CSV table of C-alpha atoms in Angstrom, one decimal:
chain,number,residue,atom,x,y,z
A,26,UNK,CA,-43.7,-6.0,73.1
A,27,UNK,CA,-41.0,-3.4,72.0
A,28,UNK,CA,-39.3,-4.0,75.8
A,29,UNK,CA,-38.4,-7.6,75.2
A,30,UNK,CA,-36.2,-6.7,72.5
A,31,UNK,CA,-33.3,-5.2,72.9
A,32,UNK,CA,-32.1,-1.4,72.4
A,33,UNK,CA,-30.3,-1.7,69.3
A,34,UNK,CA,-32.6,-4.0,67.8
A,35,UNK,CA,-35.3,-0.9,68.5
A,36,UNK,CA,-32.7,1.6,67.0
A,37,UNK,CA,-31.8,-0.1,64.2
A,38,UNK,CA,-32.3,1.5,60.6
A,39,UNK,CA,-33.3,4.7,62.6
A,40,UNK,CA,-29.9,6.1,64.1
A,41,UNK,CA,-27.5,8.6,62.1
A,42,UNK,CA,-26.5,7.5,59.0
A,43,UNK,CA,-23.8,10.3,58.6
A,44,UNK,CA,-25.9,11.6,55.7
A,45,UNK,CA,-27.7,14.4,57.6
A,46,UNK,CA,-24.9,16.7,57.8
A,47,UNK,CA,-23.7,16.5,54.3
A,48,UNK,CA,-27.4,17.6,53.0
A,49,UNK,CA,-27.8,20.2,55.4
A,50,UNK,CA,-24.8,21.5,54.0
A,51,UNK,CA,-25.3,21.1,50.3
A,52,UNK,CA,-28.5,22.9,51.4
A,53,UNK,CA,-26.5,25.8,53.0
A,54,UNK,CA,-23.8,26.2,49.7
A,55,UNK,CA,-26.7,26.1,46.7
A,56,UNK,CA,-28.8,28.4,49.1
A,57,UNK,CA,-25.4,30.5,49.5
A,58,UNK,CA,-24.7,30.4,45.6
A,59,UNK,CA,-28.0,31.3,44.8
A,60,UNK,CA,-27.9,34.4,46.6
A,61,UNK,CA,-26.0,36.0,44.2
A,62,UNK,CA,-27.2,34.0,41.0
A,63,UNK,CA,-30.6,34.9,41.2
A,64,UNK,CA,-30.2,38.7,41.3
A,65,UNK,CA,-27.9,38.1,38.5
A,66,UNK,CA,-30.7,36.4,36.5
A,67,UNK,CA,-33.1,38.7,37.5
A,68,UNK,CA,-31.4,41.4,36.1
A,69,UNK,CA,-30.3,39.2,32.8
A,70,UNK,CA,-33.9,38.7,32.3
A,71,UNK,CA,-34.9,42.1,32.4
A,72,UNK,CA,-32.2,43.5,30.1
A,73,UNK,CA,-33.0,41.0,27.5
A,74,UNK,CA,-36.7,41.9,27.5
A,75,UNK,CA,-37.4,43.6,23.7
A,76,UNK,CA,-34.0,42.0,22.3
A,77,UNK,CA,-34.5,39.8,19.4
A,78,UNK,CA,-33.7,36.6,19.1
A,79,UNK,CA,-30.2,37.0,17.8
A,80,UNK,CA,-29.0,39.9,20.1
A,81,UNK,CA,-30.4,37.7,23.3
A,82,UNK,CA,-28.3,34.6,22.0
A,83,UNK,CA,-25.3,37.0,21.2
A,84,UNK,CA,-25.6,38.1,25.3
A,85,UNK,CA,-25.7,34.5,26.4
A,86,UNK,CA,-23.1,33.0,24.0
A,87,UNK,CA,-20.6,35.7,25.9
A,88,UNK,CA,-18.2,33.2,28.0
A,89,UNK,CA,-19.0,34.8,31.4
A,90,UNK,CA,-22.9,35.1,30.8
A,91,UNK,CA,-22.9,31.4,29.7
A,92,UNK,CA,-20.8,30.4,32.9
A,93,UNK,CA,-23.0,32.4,35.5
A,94,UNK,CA,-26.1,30.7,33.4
A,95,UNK,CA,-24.9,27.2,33.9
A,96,UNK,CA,-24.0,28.1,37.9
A,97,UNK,CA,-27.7,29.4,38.3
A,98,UNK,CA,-29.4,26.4,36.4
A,99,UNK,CA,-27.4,23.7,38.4
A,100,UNK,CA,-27.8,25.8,41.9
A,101,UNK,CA,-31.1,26.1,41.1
A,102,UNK,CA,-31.8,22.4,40.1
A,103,UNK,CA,-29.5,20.7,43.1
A,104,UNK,CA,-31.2,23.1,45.6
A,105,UNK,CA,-34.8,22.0,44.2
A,106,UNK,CA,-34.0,18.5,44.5
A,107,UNK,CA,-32.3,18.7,47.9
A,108,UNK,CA,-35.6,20.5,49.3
A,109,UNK,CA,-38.3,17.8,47.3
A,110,UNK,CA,-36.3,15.0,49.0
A,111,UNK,CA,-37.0,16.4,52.6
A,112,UNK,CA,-40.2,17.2,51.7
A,113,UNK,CA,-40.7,13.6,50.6
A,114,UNK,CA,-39.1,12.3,53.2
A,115,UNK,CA,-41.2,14.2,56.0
A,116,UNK,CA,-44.3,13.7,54.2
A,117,UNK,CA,-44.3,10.3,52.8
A,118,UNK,CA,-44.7,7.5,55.1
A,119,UNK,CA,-45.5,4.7,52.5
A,120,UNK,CA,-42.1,3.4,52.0
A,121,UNK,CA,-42.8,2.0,48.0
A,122,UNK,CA,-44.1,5.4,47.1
A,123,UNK,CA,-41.6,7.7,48.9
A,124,UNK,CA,-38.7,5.6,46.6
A,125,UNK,CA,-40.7,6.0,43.5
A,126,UNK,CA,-41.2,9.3,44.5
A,127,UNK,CA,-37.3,10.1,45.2
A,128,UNK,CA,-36.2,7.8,42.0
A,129,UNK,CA,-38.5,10.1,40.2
A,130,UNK,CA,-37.2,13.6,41.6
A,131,UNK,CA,-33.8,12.7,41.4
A,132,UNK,CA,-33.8,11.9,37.2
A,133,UNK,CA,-36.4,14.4,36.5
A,134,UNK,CA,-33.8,17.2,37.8
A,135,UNK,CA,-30.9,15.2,36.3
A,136,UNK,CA,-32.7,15.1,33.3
A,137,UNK,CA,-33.4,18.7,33.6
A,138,UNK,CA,-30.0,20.3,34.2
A,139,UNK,CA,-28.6,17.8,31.4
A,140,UNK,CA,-31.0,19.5,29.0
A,141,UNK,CA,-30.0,22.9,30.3
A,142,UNK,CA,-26.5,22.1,30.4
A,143,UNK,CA,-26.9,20.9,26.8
A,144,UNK,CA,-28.9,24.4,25.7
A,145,UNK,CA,-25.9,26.5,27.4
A,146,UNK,CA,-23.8,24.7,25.2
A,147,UNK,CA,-25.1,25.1,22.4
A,148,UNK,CA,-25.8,28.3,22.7
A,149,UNK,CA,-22.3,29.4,23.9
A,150,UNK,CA,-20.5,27.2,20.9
A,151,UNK,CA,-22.3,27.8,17.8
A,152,UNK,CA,-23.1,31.3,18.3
């Protein structure tokens, strides 16, 4: 039946949205950035193991610490979200659920890096 109608009617909804390329980039810079944030937070973490409480907060309240911290938690949380929604997107073929699911993705990491963006703060201000 598909032959009666015509080719663009048959391509319709399923040709480039110009879209593709901008994700597969964002992809690329977040995994770029995150090449050199996560060694950095490896080594954060490791230094502040056996600090107390105060000491810890002291390191993080420091301007660059609290910069690089805010880089790795939004790297981290746009790169996560970039890579859910192509897993959802390959994996999900029941179109209700793979927009809940995407809705979903996309505020629990906003909500996420708000929070962490709001911790940073906090820290780095009132310390």
């Amino acid at each position: 039946m598909s032959r009666l109608r015509h080719p663009w009617a048959v391509a319709r909804g399923l040709g480039s949205a110009k879209e593709g390329v901008a994700h597969w980039w964002a992809q690329r810079v977040s995994a770029a950035a995150l090449l050199f944030l996560v060694p950095w937070f490896v080594i954060t973490a490791v230094s502040l193991i056996g600090l107390d409480h105060a000491n810890a907060r002291a390191f993080l309240a420091e301007p660059m610490n609290a910069t690089l911290m805010l880089a790795f938690v939004l790297a981290v949380t746009w790169h996560a979200r970039l890579g859910l929604q192509v897993v959802i997107e390959d994996y999900i073929h029941t179109p209700w659920l793979e927009v809940a699911l995407q809705l979903l993705v996309k505020f629990a990491y906003a909500l996420a890096a708000l929070a962490s963006v709001v911790a940073i703060g906090r820290i780095a201000f009132t310390a």
